[in-house]
C-alpha cells in the first residue's frame, strides 16, 4: 500500500537505465560508477566506459588516502598516550577510509563487467517484452529514491553530530571538521552507497527470476487444463487458438493475470526454450555481479567481523564495571558502537538479497519438473529434462572470492566466531570481570570463585 501511494508521484521509467538513473547519478558523483550513460541514434541507452570519471575517481581515492595520512600524523601523539576511545576512533577511520578507497578502485577495475551486466539485463527485458511480460520498472525506481533519501538522512544526522563533537574536541582548528568529514563521514557514506548499489543490482535480477517463475507457474496451470490451449499432448497439433475465450475465462477467472503470449503461443516447447535461455542469461549476469563485487564484500565482511567483536567486548566490560565499579567505568565510544551495528546490518542485508536471489533462481527447475510431470508431450518432456539438468549443474550461488558462500550460513559462522572470540577475550581480561572485594573479607574467596 505504501509503495503504491508513493508510486503515484513518479512517472513510469521505460527501461532499466531510466529506473536506476538516480542511483547511477549518485554513484557517479562519489566514484562508484566510472562509466557514462549515452543514447544511441535509435533511442537505445547503454553504459560506456569513460576516462573522465576514471580520473575523477583516482583523484577522490588520493584525497581520501591523503586525509587519512594527515589525520594519522596529526593524532600520532594522542595515540601514544593510550587513550582507548582515541584508538578506537583511529581504527574506525582507518578501516572506513581504506574500505571506501577499495570500493572506488575496484569499481574502476570492474567497470566493464558492470557495463556488460546491464547490457545483458536490457537483452533479457527485450525478450520479456517479446513474450508480452511486463517488467515493473517503476517499483525499482521508487525503491531507489526511498533508499537514497534514507541514506542521505543518516549521513546528515551523523554530520550534525560530528559538527557538535568536533567543535568540542578540536576547538578553533579550521581544518578539523574537514579532516573529520573526509576520514569518517564521507567514507561511511561511500561504503553504504556501495552496498546499496550491490543490493539493487541483485534485486534487479531477483525480480526477473521471479517473473520467470510466475510465467512457468502459468504453464503448470496450462498442463493441468490441456484443452484450454492446445499443444500439451502428443495428439494435439500446436495451433493458435482464438475461439476459446469463454473457456479461458472459466479456467483462469475474470481477474487472473495470464500473460498475453499464452493466448497467442500454443507451442510449449518454444516457451520452455525461451524461459530457459532467459534463465541462463540471468545466471551468467549474476555471476558477473558476484565477480565484480567479491573483493569489496570480502573486505566489508572482515571489517564487520572485527568491529562487532570489538564493540561487543567493550560493551561487556562497560556493563560489568558500571555495576561493580561505578567510579571507574570503561570508556565506551558510542560512534564506534553505532558503526559496528551498522556493519552488522549491512552484512545481514547482503546475505538476505543474495539468498533470496539464489532461491528465486533455483526455483525454476522445480517448476519445470511440475510441468514435465503433468504433460504427456514427449517433446516437451525431453526438452524440460535437458534444461532442468543444465540448471541443476549450474545452480546459482554466491561466494566471497571463492573462500566461503554468501548465504545464511555466513550469519551462523559470524555468530559462532564472534562468540568464540568474546569468550577468549574475556578469559584473557578476566581481571575486568572479577569484582573487587576487601582482602580481609571472609567471603573474598567465594566472591572470586562466583565471579568466574
Short mmCIF file of C-alpha atoms in Angstrom, two decimals:
data_model
loop_
_atom_site.label_atom_id
_atom_site.label_comp_id
_atom_site.label_asym_id
_atom_site.label_seq_id
_atom_site.Cartn_x
_atom_site.Cartn_y
_atom_site.Cartn_z
CA UNK A 1 0.00 0.00 0.00
CA UNK A 2 2.74 2.47 0.93
CA UNK A 3 4.69 1.78 -2.27
CA UNK A 4 1.53 2.16 -4.33
CA UNK A 5 0.80 5.57 -2.81
CA UNK A 6 4.34 6.78 -3.31
CA UNK A 7 4.46 5.48 -6.88
CA UNK A 8 1.67 7.84 -7.92
CA UNK A 9 4.06 10.79 -7.66
CA UNK A 10 6.60 9.34 -10.11
CA UNK A 11 6.47 8.64 -13.80
CA UNK A 12 6.95 5.15 -15.16
CA UNK A 13 10.51 4.55 -16.48
CA UNK A 14 10.74 2.97 -19.91
CA UNK A 15 13.84 0.81 -19.34
CA UNK A 16 16.27 -0.36 -16.69
CA UNK A 17 18.66 2.53 -17.35
CA UNK A 18 15.95 5.05 -16.54
CA UNK A 19 14.96 3.07 -13.46
CA UNK A 20 18.44 3.15 -11.92
CA UNK A 21 19.22 6.69 -13.09
CA UNK A 22 19.07 8.28 -9.57
CA UNK A 23 21.42 5.63 -8.17
CA UNK A 24 23.71 5.97 -11.17
CA UNK A 25 23.98 9.75 -10.73
CA UNK A 26 24.86 9.49 -7.03
CA UNK A 27 27.36 6.66 -7.63
CA UNK A 28 29.00 8.67 -10.42
CA UNK A 29 29.36 11.67 -8.10
CA UNK A 30 31.07 9.60 -5.39
CA UNK A 31 33.31 7.50 -7.62
CA UNK A 32 31.41 4.21 -7.79
CA UNK A 33 30.30 4.37 -11.44
CA UNK A 34 33.23 5.17 -13.77
CA UNK A 35 31.12 4.96 -16.92
CA UNK A 36 28.71 7.26 -18.68
CA UNK A 37 25.18 6.79 -19.95
CA UNK A 38 24.78 7.57 -23.66
CA UNK A 39 21.84 7.39 -26.03
CA UNK A 40 22.29 5.84 -29.47
CA UNK A 41 20.68 7.07 -32.67
CA UNK A 42 17.89 4.51 -32.42
CA UNK A 43 16.99 5.81 -28.93
CA UNK A 44 18.58 2.90 -27.10
CA UNK A 45 20.58 3.66 -23.94
CA UNK A 46 23.83 1.96 -22.99
CA UNK A 47 26.64 2.38 -20.49
CA UNK A 48 30.01 3.21 -21.97
CA UNK A 49 33.41 3.35 -20.28
CA UNK A 50 34.70 6.94 -19.97
CA UNK A 51 38.11 8.28 -18.93
CA UNK A 52 36.82 11.44 -17.27
CA UNK A 53 35.01 9.58 -14.42
CA UNK A 54 38.08 7.35 -14.07
CA UNK A 55 40.39 10.32 -13.43
CA UNK A 56 37.84 11.80 -11.03
CA UNK A 57 37.70 8.53 -9.10
CA UNK A 58 41.50 8.39 -8.90
CA UNK A 59 41.55 11.93 -7.52
CA UNK A 60 38.89 11.01 -4.94
CA UNK A 61 40.88 7.98 -3.79
CA UNK A 62 44.01 10.12 -3.41
CA UNK A 63 42.09 12.70 -1.37
CA UNK A 64 40.72 10.01 0.94
CA UNK A 65 44.15 8.44 1.47
CA UNK A 66 45.78 11.85 1.90
CA UNK A 67 43.23 12.89 4.53
CA UNK A 68 43.73 9.63 6.38
CA UNK A 69 47.53 10.02 6.32
CA UNK A 70 47.35 13.61 7.55
CA UNK A 71 44.95 12.63 10.32
CA UNK A 72 47.22 9.76 11.40
CA UNK A 73 50.23 12.09 11.66
CA UNK A 74 48.18 14.80 13.37
CA UNK A 75 46.83 12.39 16.02
CA UNK A 76 50.08 10.48 16.47
CA UNK A 77 50.84 11.98 19.89
CA UNK A 78 47.39 11.33 21.42
CA UNK A 79 47.59 7.73 20.23
CA UNK A 80 50.79 7.19 22.20
CA UNK A 81 49.04 8.26 25.39
CA UNK A 82 46.96 5.07 25.42
CA UNK A 83 43.53 6.71 25.08
CA UNK A 84 41.23 3.79 24.26
CA UNK A 85 38.50 5.92 22.76
CA UNK A 86 41.00 7.74 20.55
CA UNK A 87 42.49 4.43 19.44
CA UNK A 88 39.06 3.10 18.53
CA UNK A 89 38.28 6.24 16.58
CA UNK A 90 41.56 5.91 14.70
CA UNK A 91 40.83 2.25 13.86
CA UNK A 92 37.33 3.19 12.68
CA UNK A 93 38.66 5.97 10.47
CA UNK A 94 41.40 3.75 9.05
CA UNK A 95 39.09 0.87 8.17
CA UNK A 96 36.38 3.16 6.74
CA UNK A 97 38.82 5.10 4.58
CA UNK A 98 40.59 2.01 3.27
CA UNK A 99 37.29 0.27 2.52
CA UNK A 100 35.94 3.29 0.66
CA UNK A 101 39.18 3.60 -1.34
CA UNK A 102 38.96 -0.08 -2.27
CA UNK A 103 35.32 0.40 -3.33
CA UNK A 104 36.35 3.26 -5.64
CA UNK A 105 39.43 1.46 -7.02
CA UNK A 106 37.77 -1.91 -7.64
CA UNK A 107 34.74 -0.12 -9.04
CA UNK A 108 37.04 1.23 -11.74
CA UNK A 109 38.71 -2.14 -12.29
CA UNK A 110 35.42 -3.99 -12.79
CA UNK A 111 33.60 -1.20 -14.63
CA UNK A 112 33.49 -3.20 -17.87
CA UNK A 113 31.81 -6.08 -16.04
CA UNK A 114 29.03 -3.80 -14.78
CA UNK A 115 28.57 -2.42 -18.29
CA UNK A 116 28.14 -5.98 -19.57
CA UNK A 117 25.74 -6.73 -16.71
CA UNK A 118 23.32 -4.04 -17.77
CA UNK A 119 23.72 -4.98 -21.41
CA UNK A 120 22.53 -8.49 -20.52
CA UNK A 121 19.68 -7.13 -18.41
CA UNK A 122 18.47 -4.97 -21.30
CA UNK A 123 18.54 -8.01 -23.60
CA UNK A 124 16.55 -10.00 -21.06
CA UNK A 125 13.96 -7.23 -20.84
CA UNK A 126 13.61 -7.18 -24.62
CA UNK A 127 12.98 -10.93 -24.55
CA UNK A 128 10.38 -10.41 -21.83
CA UNK A 129 8.60 -7.87 -23.98
CA UNK A 130 8.54 -10.36 -26.85
CA UNK A 131 6.69 -12.72 -24.51
CA UNK A 132 4.31 -9.89 -23.51
CA UNK A 133 5.59 -9.88 -19.92
CA UNK A 134 5.68 -6.52 -18.14
CA UNK A 135 8.77 -5.66 -16.09
CA UNK A 136 7.95 -3.36 -13.11
CA UNK A 137 10.50 -0.59 -13.60
CA UNK A 138 8.54 1.89 -11.52
CA UNK A 139 8.80 -0.14 -8.31
CA UNK A 140 12.57 -0.30 -8.69
CA UNK A 141 12.74 3.44 -9.37
CA UNK A 142 10.69 4.31 -6.27
CA UNK A 143 12.68 1.95 -4.04
CA UNK A 144 15.94 3.52 -5.18
CA UNK A 145 14.60 7.01 -4.43
CA UNK A 146 13.43 5.99 -0.95
CA UNK A 147 16.72 4.25 -0.11
CA UNK A 148 18.77 7.22 -1.27
CA UNK A 149 16.66 9.59 0.83
CA UNK A 150 17.08 7.35 3.88
CA UNK A 151 20.82 7.14 3.30
CA UNK A 152 21.02 10.91 2.99
CA UNK A 153 19.13 11.40 6.25
CA UNK A 154 21.51 9.07 8.09
CA UNK A 155 24.57 10.90 6.77
CA UNK A 156 23.11 14.34 7.56
CA UNK A 157 22.33 13.25 11.12
CA UNK A 158 25.87 11.93 11.60
CA UNK A 159 27.31 15.12 10.10
CA UNK A 160 25.40 17.32 12.54
CA UNK A 161 26.54 15.16 15.46
CA UNK A 162 30.15 15.34 14.34
CA UNK A 163 29.92 19.10 13.87
CA UNK A 164 28.97 19.40 17.53
CA UNK A 165 31.51 16.91 18.90
CA UNK A 166 34.32 18.04 16.60
CA UNK A 167 33.87 21.63 17.78
CA UNK A 168 34.16 20.47 21.38
CA UNK A 169 37.20 18.29 20.71
CA UNK A 170 39.22 20.38 18.27
CA UNK A 171 38.20 23.89 19.25
CA UNK A 172 39.20 26.60 16.82
CA UNK A 173 41.16 24.49 14.32
CA UNK A 174 39.89 25.35 10.86
CA UNK A 175 40.86 22.05 9.22
CA UNK A 176 39.45 19.83 11.98
CA UNK A 177 35.95 19.36 10.64
CA UNK A 178 37.21 18.91 7.07
CA UNK A 179 39.54 16.10 8.14
CA UNK A 180 36.80 14.55 10.27
CA UNK A 181 34.40 14.67 7.33
CA UNK A 182 36.95 13.19 4.92
CA UNK A 183 38.04 10.37 7.26
CA UNK A 184 34.72 9.35 8.84
CA UNK A 185 31.56 10.73 7.25
CA UNK A 186 32.46 10.60 3.55
CA UNK A 187 34.00 7.09 3.68
CA UNK A 188 30.99 5.87 5.67
CA UNK A 189 28.64 7.29 3.03
CA UNK A 190 30.65 5.75 0.17
CA UNK A 191 30.63 2.34 1.85
CA UNK A 192 26.86 2.45 2.39
CA UNK A 193 26.37 3.59 -1.19
CA UNK A 194 28.48 0.71 -2.49
CA UNK A 195 26.38 -1.80 -0.54
CA UNK A 196 23.19 -0.13 -1.78
CA UNK A 197 24.49 -0.41 -5.33
CA UNK A 198 25.26 -4.11 -4.89
CA UNK A 199 21.87 -4.88 -3.32
CA UNK A 200 19.89 -3.11 -6.04
CA UNK A 201 21.83 -4.81 -8.82
CA UNK A 202 20.97 -8.18 -7.32
CA UNK A 203 17.39 -7.08 -6.72
CA UNK A 204 17.05 -6.38 -10.45
CA UNK A 205 17.97 -9.99 -11.16
CA UNK A 206 15.73 -11.29 -8.37
CA UNK A 207 12.71 -9.54 -9.87
CA UNK A 208 13.36 -11.08 -13.28
CA UNK A 209 13.84 -14.56 -11.82
CA UNK A 210 10.51 -14.07 -10.07
CA UNK A 211 8.83 -13.10 -13.35
CA UNK A 212 10.18 -16.27 -14.96
CA UNK A 213 8.83 -18.39 -12.12
CA UNK A 214 5.40 -16.76 -12.38
CA UNK A 215 5.42 -17.38 -16.11
CA UNK A 216 6.25 -21.05 -15.57
CA UNK A 217 3.55 -21.36 -12.92
CA UNK A 218 1.11 -20.28 -15.62
CA UNK A 219 2.42 -23.13 -17.75
CA UNK A 220 1.77 -25.52 -14.89
CA UNK A 221 -1.87 -24.45 -14.95
CA UNK A 222 -1.92 -25.00 -18.71
CA UNK A 223 -0.65 -28.56 -18.38
CA UNK A 224 -3.44 -29.29 -15.90
CA UNK A 225 -6.00 -27.96 -18.39
CA UNK A 226 -4.67 -29.03 -21.82
CA UNK A 227 -7.92 -28.25 -23.58
CA UNK A 228 -7.56 -24.54 -22.98
CA UNK A 229 -4.51 -24.09 -25.18
CA UNK A 230 -3.58 -26.92 -27.49
CA UNK A 231 -0.14 -28.40 -27.80
CA UNK A 232 0.34 -30.03 -24.41
CA UNK A 233 -0.26 -33.59 -25.62
CA UNK A 234 1.19 -35.67 -28.41
CA UNK A 235 -2.15 -35.83 -30.17
CA UNK A 236 -2.64 -32.09 -30.27
CA UNK A 237 -1.12 -30.00 -33.03
CA UNK A 238 0.35 -26.65 -31.92
CA UNK A 239 -2.00 -24.00 -33.22
CA UNK A 240 -3.03 -20.51 -32.33
CA UNK A 241 -6.43 -20.60 -30.65
CA UNK A 242 -8.69 -17.62 -30.78
CA UNK A 243 -12.17 -19.07 -30.32
CA UNK A 244 -11.98 -20.27 -26.73
CA UNK A 245 -12.20 -17.05 -24.76
CA UNK A 246 -15.13 -18.32 -22.76
CA UNK A 247 -13.23 -21.44 -21.67
CA UNK A 248 -10.16 -19.37 -20.74
CA UNK A 249 -12.28 -17.08 -18.61
CA UNK A 250 -13.85 -20.02 -16.81
CA UNK A 251 -10.49 -21.66 -16.10
CA UNK A 252 -8.44 -18.62 -15.10
CA UNK A 253 -11.20 -16.36 -13.80
CA UNK A 254 -12.02 -12.87 -14.89
CA UNK A 255 -9.40 -11.22 -12.67
CA UNK A 256 -6.44 -13.50 -13.41
CA UNK A 257 -3.30 -12.03 -14.93
CA UNK A 258 -2.35 -14.52 -17.61
CA UNK A 259 0.47 -13.38 -19.92
CA UNK A 260 -0.90 -12.34 -23.29
CA UNK A 261 1.64 -14.54 -25.03
CA UNK A 262 -0.12 -17.59 -23.60
CA UNK A 263 -3.16 -16.63 -25.60
CA UNK A 264 -1.13 -16.47 -28.81
CA UNK A 265 1.66 -19.03 -28.43
CA UNK A 266 0.47 -22.59 -28.09
CA UNK A 267 3.80 -24.37 -28.53
CA UNK A 268 5.03 -25.23 -25.01
CA UNK A 269 8.45 -26.33 -26.27
CA UNK A 270 9.03 -22.86 -27.71
CA UNK A 271 8.02 -21.24 -24.42
CA UNK A 272 10.30 -23.50 -22.37
CA UNK A 273 13.17 -22.76 -24.76
CA UNK A 274 12.66 -19.02 -24.28
CA UNK A 275 12.39 -19.27 -20.50
CA UNK A 276 15.48 -21.47 -20.24
CA UNK A 277 17.51 -19.07 -22.40
CA UNK A 278 16.47 -16.16 -20.17
CA UNK A 279 17.33 -18.13 -17.04
CA UNK A 280 20.81 -18.96 -18.35
CA UNK A 281 21.50 -15.33 -19.28
CA UNK A 282 20.33 -14.11 -15.86
CA UNK A 283 22.53 -16.68 -14.12
CA UNK A 284 25.56 -15.58 -16.13
CA UNK A 285 24.76 -11.96 -15.22
CA UNK A 286 24.53 -12.86 -11.53
CA UNK A 287 27.99 -14.47 -11.70
CA UNK A 288 29.31 -11.24 -13.24
CA UNK A 289 27.94 -9.18 -10.35
CA UNK A 290 29.44 -11.60 -7.86
CA UNK A 291 32.81 -11.36 -9.60
CA UNK A 292 32.69 -7.55 -9.75
CA UNK A 293 31.91 -7.10 -6.04
CA UNK A 294 33.65 -10.10 -4.42
CA UNK A 295 36.73 -8.20 -3.20
CA UNK A 296 34.65 -5.37 -1.74
CA UNK A 297 32.42 -7.88 0.06
CA UNK A 298 35.44 -9.72 1.46
CA UNK A 299 36.80 -6.50 2.96
CA UNK A 300 33.36 -5.46 4.20
CA UNK A 301 32.71 -8.76 5.99
CA UNK A 302 36.21 -8.78 7.50
CA UNK A 303 35.86 -5.24 8.84
CA UNK A 304 32.34 -6.00 10.09
CA UNK A 305 33.55 -9.07 12.00
CA UNK A 306 36.39 -7.17 13.69
CA UNK A 307 34.19 -4.20 14.62
CA UNK A 308 31.40 -6.41 16.00
CA UNK A 309 33.81 -8.37 18.21
CA UNK A 310 35.48 -5.19 19.48
CA UNK A 311 32.23 -3.34 20.14
CA UNK A 312 30.60 -6.25 22.00
CA UNK A 313 33.71 -6.78 24.11
CA UNK A 314 33.81 -3.10 25.13
CA UNK A 315 30.07 -3.13 25.87
CA UNK A 316 30.56 -6.20 28.09
CA UNK A 317 33.40 -4.54 30.01
CA UNK A 318 31.46 -1.31 30.37
CA UNK A 319 28.36 -3.13 31.58
CA UNK A 320 30.34 -5.12 34.14
CA UNK A 321 32.19 -2.10 35.51
CA UNK A 322 29.07 0.02 35.58
CA UNK A 323 27.52 -2.44 38.01
CA UNK A 324 30.60 -3.17 40.14
CA UNK A 325 32.87 -0.10 39.85
CA UNK A 326 30.73 2.98 39.35
CA UNK A 327 33.68 5.33 39.76
CA UNK A 328 35.85 3.58 37.18
CA UNK A 329 33.76 2.95 34.09
CA UNK A 330 35.35 1.60 30.95
CA UNK A 331 35.24 4.15 28.13
CA UNK A 332 32.58 3.36 25.54
CA UNK A 333 32.71 5.08 22.19
CA UNK A 334 29.10 5.32 21.01
CA UNK A 335 30.12 6.26 17.48
CA UNK A 336 32.26 3.14 17.22
CA UNK A 337 29.40 1.03 18.61
CA UNK A 338 26.98 2.53 16.08
CA UNK A 339 29.50 1.87 13.31
CA UNK A 340 29.77 -1.79 14.35
CA UNK A 341 25.98 -2.10 14.46
CA UNK A 342 25.77 -0.53 11.00
CA UNK A 343 28.32 -3.04 9.68
CA UNK A 344 26.25 -5.90 11.09
CA UNK A 345 23.11 -4.57 9.39
CA UNK A 346 24.96 -4.28 6.07
CA UNK A 347 26.13 -7.89 6.27
CA UNK A 348 22.58 -9.05 7.02
CA UNK A 349 21.23 -7.08 4.05
CA UNK A 350 23.87 -8.58 1.75
CA UNK A 351 23.14 -12.12 2.93
CA UNK A 352 19.39 -11.60 2.55
CA UNK A 353 19.48 -10.29 -1.02
CA UNK A 354 21.92 -12.97 -2.19
CA UNK A 355 19.93 -15.77 -0.57
CA UNK A 356 16.63 -14.52 -1.99
CA UNK A 357 18.13 -14.19 -5.46
CA UNK A 358 19.51 -17.72 -5.31
CA UNK A 359 16.18 -19.05 -4.06
CA UNK A 360 14.28 -17.47 -6.95
CA UNK A 361 16.87 -18.72 -9.46
CA UNK A 362 16.88 -22.29 -8.14
CA UNK A 363 13.07 -22.48 -8.03
CA UNK A 364 12.86 -22.55 -11.82
CA UNK A 365 13.99 -26.22 -12.25
CA UNK A 366 11.41 -27.37 -9.70
CA UNK A 367 8.61 -25.67 -11.61
CA UNK A 368 9.86 -27.21 -14.86
CA UNK A 369 9.59 -30.66 -13.28
CA UNK A 370 6.00 -29.90 -12.33
CA UNK A 371 5.27 -29.19 -15.99
CA UNK A 372 7.07 -32.37 -17.04
CA UNK A 373 5.05 -34.50 -14.63
CA UNK A 374 1.74 -33.01 -15.79
CA UNK A 375 2.22 -33.23 -19.56
CA UNK A 376 2.17 -36.18 -21.94
CA UNK A 377 4.01 -34.34 -24.72
CA UNK A 378 7.21 -36.33 -25.18
CA UNK A 379 9.00 -33.48 -26.95
CA UNK A 380 8.21 -31.18 -24.05
CA UNK A 381 9.34 -33.78 -21.53
CA UNK A 382 12.67 -34.26 -23.31
CA UNK A 383 13.22 -30.51 -23.57
CA UNK A 384 12.47 -29.96 -19.88
CA UNK A 385 14.76 -32.82 -18.88
CA UNK A 386 17.67 -31.29 -20.79
CA UNK A 387 17.18 -27.81 -19.38
CA UNK A 388 16.49 -28.94 -15.83
CA UNK A 389 19.70 -30.99 -15.86
CA UNK A 390 21.62 -27.98 -17.10
CA UNK A 391 20.09 -25.74 -14.43
CA UNK A 392 20.82 -28.32 -11.75
CA UNK A 393 24.52 -28.36 -12.63
CA UNK A 394 24.56 -24.58 -12.92
CA UNK A 395 22.79 -23.71 -9.67
CA UNK A 396 23.20 -20.08 -8.71
CA UNK A 397 25.32 -19.46 -5.63
CA UNK A 398 27.38 -16.52 -4.45
CA UNK A 399 30.81 -16.77 -2.88
CA UNK A 400 33.27 -14.26 -1.49
CA UNK A 401 36.37 -14.68 -3.64
CA UNK A 402 35.73 -18.44 -3.54
CA UNK A 403 36.57 -18.55 0.19
CA UNK A 404 33.09 -19.05 1.68
CA UNK A 405 29.48 -18.95 0.46
CA UNK A 406 27.48 -15.77 0.76
CA UNK A 407 24.25 -17.13 2.19
CA UNK A 408 22.53 -17.62 5.55
CA UNK A 409 25.26 -20.00 6.71
CA UNK A 410 27.55 -16.98 6.82
CA UNK A 411 25.45 -15.45 9.61
CA UNK A 412 25.81 -18.64 11.62
CA UNK A 413 29.57 -18.60 11.05
CA UNK A 414 29.83 -14.96 12.13
CA UNK A 415 27.76 -15.52 15.28
CA UNK A 416 29.83 -18.59 16.19
CA UNK A 417 33.10 -16.75 15.53
CA UNK A 418 32.06 -13.67 17.50
CA UNK A 419 31.00 -15.83 20.45
CA UNK A 420 34.29 -17.74 20.40
CA UNK A 421 36.45 -14.62 20.29
CA UNK A 422 34.41 -12.92 23.02
CA UNK A 423 34.93 -15.88 25.33
CA UNK A 424 38.68 -15.84 24.61
CA UNK A 425 38.97 -12.07 25.15
CA UNK A 426 37.00 -12.20 28.38
CA UNK A 427 39.19 -15.01 29.67
CA UNK A 428 42.37 -13.08 28.87
CA UNK A 429 40.92 -10.00 30.54
CA UNK A 430 39.15 -11.69 33.41
CA UNK A 431 40.57 -9.13 35.83
CA UNK A 432 38.00 -6.70 34.49
CA UNK A 433 35.22 -9.16 35.31
CA UNK A 434 36.31 -10.04 38.85
CA UNK A 435 34.57 -7.97 41.46
CA UNK A 436 36.97 -6.24 43.81
CA UNK A 437 36.41 -7.08 47.48
CA UNK A 438 38.49 -6.27 50.58
CA UNK A 439 41.33 -8.73 51.16
CA UNK A 440 40.39 -9.15 54.82
CA UNK A 441 36.83 -10.17 53.97
CA UNK A 442 35.92 -13.71 54.88
CA UNK A 443 33.95 -14.04 51.65
CA UNK A 444 36.73 -12.96 49.32
CA UNK A 445 37.49 -16.43 48.02
CA UNK A 446 33.84 -17.30 47.45
CA UNK A 447 33.19 -14.00 45.67
CA UNK A 448 36.15 -14.52 43.40
CA UNK A 449 35.03 -18.01 42.56
CA UNK A 450 31.46 -16.94 41.82
CA UNK A 451 32.65 -14.13 39.59
CA UNK A 452 34.17 -16.66 37.23
#
